[in-house]
Coordinates of C-alpha atoms and ligand atoms in Angstrom, one line a residue:
X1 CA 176.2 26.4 126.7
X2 CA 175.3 27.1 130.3
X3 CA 176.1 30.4 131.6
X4 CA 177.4 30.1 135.1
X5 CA 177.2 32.3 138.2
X6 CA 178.4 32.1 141.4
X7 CA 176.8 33.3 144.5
X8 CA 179.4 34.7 146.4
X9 CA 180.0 36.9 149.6
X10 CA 182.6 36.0 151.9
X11 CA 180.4 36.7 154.9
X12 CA 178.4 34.1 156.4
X13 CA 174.6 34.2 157.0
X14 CA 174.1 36.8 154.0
X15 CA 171.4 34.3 152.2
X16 CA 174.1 33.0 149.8
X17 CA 172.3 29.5 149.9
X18 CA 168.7 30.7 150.1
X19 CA 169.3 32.8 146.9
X20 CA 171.0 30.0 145.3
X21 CA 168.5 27.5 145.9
X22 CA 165.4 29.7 145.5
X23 CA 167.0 31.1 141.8
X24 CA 167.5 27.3 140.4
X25 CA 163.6 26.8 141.9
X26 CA 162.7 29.9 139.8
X27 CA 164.4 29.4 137.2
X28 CA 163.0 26.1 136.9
X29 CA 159.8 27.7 137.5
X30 CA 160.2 29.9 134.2
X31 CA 161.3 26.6 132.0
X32 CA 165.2 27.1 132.2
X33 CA 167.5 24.1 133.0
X34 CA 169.3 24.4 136.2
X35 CA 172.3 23.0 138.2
X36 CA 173.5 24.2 141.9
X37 CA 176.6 23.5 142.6
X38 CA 176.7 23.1 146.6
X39 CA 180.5 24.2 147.0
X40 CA 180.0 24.9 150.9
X41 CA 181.2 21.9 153.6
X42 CA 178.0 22.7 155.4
X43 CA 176.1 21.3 152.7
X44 CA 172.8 23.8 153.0
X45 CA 172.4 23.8 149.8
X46 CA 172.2 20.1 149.0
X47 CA 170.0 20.1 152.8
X48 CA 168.1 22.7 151.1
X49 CA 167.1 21.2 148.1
X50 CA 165.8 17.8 149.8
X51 CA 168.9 15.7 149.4
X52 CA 170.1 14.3 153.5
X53 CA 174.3 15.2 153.0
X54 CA 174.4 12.2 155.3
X55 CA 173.3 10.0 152.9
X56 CA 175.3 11.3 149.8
X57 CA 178.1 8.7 148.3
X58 CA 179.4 11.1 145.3
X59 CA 179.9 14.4 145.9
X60 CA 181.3 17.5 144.8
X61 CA 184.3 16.6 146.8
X62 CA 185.4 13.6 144.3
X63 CA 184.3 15.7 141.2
X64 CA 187.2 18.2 142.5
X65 CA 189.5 15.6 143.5
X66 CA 188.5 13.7 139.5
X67 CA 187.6 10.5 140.8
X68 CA 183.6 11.2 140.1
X69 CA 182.3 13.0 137.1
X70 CA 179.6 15.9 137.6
X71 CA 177.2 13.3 135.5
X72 CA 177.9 10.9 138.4
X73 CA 177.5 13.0 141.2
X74 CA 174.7 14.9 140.0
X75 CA 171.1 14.5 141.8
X76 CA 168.2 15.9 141.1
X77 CA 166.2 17.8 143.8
X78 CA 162.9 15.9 144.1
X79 CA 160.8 19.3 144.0
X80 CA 163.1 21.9 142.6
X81 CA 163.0 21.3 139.7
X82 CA 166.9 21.3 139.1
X83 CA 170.1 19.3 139.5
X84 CA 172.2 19.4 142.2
X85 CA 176.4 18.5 142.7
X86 CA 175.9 17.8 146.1
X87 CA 178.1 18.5 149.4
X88 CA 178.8 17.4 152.8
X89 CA 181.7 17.7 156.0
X90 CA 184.4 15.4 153.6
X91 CA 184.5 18.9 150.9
X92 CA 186.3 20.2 154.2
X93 CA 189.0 18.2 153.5
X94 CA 189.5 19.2 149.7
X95 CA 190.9 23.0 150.7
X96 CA 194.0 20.8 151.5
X97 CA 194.3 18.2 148.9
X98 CA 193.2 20.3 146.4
X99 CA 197.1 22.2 147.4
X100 CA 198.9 19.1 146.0
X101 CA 197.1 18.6 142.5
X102 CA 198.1 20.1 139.0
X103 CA 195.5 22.7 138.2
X104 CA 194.1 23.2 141.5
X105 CA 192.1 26.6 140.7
X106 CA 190.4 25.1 137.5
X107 CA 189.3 21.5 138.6
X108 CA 185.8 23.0 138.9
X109 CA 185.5 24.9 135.2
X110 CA 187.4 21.7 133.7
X111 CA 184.7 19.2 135.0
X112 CA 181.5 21.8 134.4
X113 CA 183.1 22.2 130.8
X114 CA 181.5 18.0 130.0
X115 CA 177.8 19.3 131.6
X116 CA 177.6 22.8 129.4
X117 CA 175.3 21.7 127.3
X118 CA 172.8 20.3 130.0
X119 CA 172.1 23.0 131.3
X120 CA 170.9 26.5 130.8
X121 CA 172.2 28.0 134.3
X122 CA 174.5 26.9 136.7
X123 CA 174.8 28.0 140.5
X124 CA 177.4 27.9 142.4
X125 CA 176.9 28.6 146.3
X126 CA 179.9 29.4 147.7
X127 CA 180.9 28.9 151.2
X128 CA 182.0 31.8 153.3
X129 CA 185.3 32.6 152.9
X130 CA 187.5 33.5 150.1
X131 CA 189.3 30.2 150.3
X132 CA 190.4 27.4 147.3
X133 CA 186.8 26.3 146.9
X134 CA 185.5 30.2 146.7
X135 CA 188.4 30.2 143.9
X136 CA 187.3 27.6 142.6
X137 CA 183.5 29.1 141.8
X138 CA 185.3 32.1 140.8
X139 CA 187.5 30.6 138.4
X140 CA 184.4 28.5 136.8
X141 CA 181.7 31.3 136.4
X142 CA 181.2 33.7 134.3
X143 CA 179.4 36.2 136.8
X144 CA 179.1 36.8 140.2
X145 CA 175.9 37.4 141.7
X146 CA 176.1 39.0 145.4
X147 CA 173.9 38.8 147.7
X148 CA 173.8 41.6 151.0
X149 CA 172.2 42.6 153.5
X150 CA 172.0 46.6 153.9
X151 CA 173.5 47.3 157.0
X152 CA 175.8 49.7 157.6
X153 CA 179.3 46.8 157.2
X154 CA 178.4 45.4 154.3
X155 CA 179.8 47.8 152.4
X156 CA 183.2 47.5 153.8
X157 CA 182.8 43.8 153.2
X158 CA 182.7 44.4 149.3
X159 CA 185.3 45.7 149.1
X160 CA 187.6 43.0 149.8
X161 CA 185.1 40.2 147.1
X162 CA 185.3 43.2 145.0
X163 CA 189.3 42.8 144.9
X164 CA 188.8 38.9 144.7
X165 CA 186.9 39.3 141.8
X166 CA 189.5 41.8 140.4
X167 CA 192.2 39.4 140.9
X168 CA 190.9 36.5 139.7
X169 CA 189.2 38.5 136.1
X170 CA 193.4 39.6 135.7
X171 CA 194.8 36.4 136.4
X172 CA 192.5 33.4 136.4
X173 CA 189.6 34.0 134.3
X174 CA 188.9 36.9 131.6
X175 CA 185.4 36.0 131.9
X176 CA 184.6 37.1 135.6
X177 CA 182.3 40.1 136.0
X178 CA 180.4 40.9 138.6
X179 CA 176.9 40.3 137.3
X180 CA 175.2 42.6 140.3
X181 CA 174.4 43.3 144.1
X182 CA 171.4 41.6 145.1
X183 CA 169.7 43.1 148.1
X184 CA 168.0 40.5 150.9
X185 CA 166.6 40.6 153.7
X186 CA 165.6 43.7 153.4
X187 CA 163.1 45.4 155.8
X188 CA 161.9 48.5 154.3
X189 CA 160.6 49.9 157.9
X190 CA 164.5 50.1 159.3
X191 CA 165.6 53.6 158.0
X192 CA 169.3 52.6 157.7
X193 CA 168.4 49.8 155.3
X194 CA 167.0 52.7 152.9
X195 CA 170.2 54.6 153.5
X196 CA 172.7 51.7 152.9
X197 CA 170.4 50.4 149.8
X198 CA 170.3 54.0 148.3
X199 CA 174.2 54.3 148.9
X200 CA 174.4 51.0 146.8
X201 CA 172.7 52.2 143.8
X202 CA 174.9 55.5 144.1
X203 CA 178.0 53.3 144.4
X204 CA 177.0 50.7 141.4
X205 CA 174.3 51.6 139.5
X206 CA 173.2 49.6 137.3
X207 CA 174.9 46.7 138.9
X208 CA 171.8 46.7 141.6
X209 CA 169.5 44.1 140.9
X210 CA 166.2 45.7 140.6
X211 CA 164.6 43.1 142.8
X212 CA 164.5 43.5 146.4
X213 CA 164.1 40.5 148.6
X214 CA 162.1 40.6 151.5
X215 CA 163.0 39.3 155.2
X216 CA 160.3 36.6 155.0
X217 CA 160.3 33.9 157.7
X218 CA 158.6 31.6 155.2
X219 CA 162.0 31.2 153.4
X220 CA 163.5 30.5 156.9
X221 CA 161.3 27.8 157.3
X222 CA 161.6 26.2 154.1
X223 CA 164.8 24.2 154.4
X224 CA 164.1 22.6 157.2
X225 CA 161.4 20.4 154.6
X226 CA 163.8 20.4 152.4
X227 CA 162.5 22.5 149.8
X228 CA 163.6 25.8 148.2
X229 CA 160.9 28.6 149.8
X230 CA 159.5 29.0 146.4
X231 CA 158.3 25.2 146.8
X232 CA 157.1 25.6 150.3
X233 CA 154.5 28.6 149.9
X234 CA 154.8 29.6 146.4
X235 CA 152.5 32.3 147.6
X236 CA 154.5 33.9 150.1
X237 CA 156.7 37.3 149.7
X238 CA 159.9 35.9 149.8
X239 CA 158.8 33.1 147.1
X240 CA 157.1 36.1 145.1
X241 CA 160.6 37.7 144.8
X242 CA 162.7 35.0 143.9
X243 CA 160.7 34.2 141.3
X244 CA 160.9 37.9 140.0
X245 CA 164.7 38.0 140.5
X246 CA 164.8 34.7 138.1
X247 CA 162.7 36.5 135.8
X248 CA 165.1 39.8 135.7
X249 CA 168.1 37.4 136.0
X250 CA 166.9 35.9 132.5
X251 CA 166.1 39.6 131.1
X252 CA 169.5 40.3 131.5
X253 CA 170.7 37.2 130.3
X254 CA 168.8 37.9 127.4
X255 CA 170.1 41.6 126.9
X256 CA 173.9 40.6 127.1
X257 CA 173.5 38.1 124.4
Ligands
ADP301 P1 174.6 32.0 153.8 O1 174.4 30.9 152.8 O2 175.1 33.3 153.2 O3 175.3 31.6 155.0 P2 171.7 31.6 154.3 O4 171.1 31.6 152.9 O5 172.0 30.3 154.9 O6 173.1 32.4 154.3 O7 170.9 32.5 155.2 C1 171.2 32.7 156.6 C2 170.0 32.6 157.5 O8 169.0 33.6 157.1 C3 169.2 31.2 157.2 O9 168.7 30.8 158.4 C4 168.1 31.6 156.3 O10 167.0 30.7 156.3 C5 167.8 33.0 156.7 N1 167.3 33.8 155.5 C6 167.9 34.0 154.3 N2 167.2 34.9 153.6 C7 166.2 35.2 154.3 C8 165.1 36.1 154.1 N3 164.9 36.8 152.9 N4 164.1 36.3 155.0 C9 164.3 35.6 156.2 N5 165.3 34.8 156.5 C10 166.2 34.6 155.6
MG302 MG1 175.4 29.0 152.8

């Protein structure tokens, strides 16, 4: 049975889609079976992981609407390593429709439910806002994995996903814990990053990933190939710490079982 995570943070630019599509790669990497749910009308994910959006005919948009099952709509990415649910402009529209239709929080966990079992991990990278499609996520995962830049707002911005994710445990899904703060981006030279990062560990303990990961323009440059950064110079810093967040992802994995 896949345990599934959502990477969350209702702030855009944060590296929600570089973390999700570098973790499937690492994952993959380490011999786990991985699916990323794009869940984001931008569709960087599915960009990301070498699939054109343009060119797309099932997406995640008719497995929420349940005229296309995940197994339909599923791709895999050519060098990730992973499947993908892909994404493009029409998921958009779903925010609305979705208002209409019985069950409108769960049609994501209902359809995941028939792909469990092909699948050690699934990824869902949410878009930026705490909208229908974040609910969504949030109502199909059993963790949520944040990713955050230390500056000196991003607290404050927790704050309010930390009440999502409140809600949502008490009402939606008993399941939904925070799984932990992942800190990107992260320049050790700026002082106020230190600050901000040691604040976090104060704040949530052991809810910190112990990775850090590094502003690496490598990672940048990746999507624009189409390939997750750990793909496009598996050498590099930022690859180097994705792959060591997959590994302490799966550590933990292992200790909660
Ligand atoms: P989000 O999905 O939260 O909007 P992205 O993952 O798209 O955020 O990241 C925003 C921008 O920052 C992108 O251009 C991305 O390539 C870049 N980026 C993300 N993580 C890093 C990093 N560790 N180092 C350098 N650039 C990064
Ligand atoms: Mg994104």
């Amino acid at each position: 049975m896949a345990k599934i995570f959502c990477i969350a943070n209702q702030k855009g630019g944060v590296g929600k889609t570089t973390t999700t599509v570098n973790l499937a790669a690492g994952l993959a990497q380490i011999g786990q079976r991985a699916l990323v749910v794009d869940l984001d009308p931008q569709g960087n994910a599915t960009m990301g992981s070498g699939i054109d959006k343009r060119t797309i005919e099932t997406s995640v948009y008719d497995v929420l609407l349940g005229t296309a099952a995940v197994a339909d709509a599923r791709r895999r990415s050519p060098q990730g390593g992973y499947d993908l649910l892909p994404a493009n402009r029409e998921l958009a529209g779903a925010e609305i429709e979705l208002v209409g239709l019985e069950h409108r929080n769960e049609r994501l966990r209902r359809a995941l439910a028939a792909v469990a079992d092909d699948y050690d991990v699934v990824l869902i990278d949410c878009p930026p806002s705490l909208s229908l499609l974040t609910l969504n996520g949030l109502v199909a995962a059993h963790g949520v994995i944040v990713p955050m830049q230390c500056e000196y707002f991003a607290l404050e911005g927790l704050s309010d996903l930390v009440n999502t994710i409140r809600q949502v445990h008490a009402n939606l899904n008993r399941d939904l814990q925070v799984i932990g703060l992942l800190r990107v981006m992260f320049d050790p030279r700026i002082t106020l990053q230190q600050q901000v990062s040691e604040q976090l560990k104060g704040h949530f303990g052991d809810k910190v990933f112990d990775t850090v990961i590094p502003r690496n323009v490598r990672l940048a440059e990746a999507p624009s190939y189409g390939q997750p950064g750990l793909v496009f110079d598996p050498a590099s810093k930022g690859a180097q710490a994705y792959l060591a967040f997959a590994q302490e992802m799966v550590r933990r994995l292992a200790a909660a079982r």
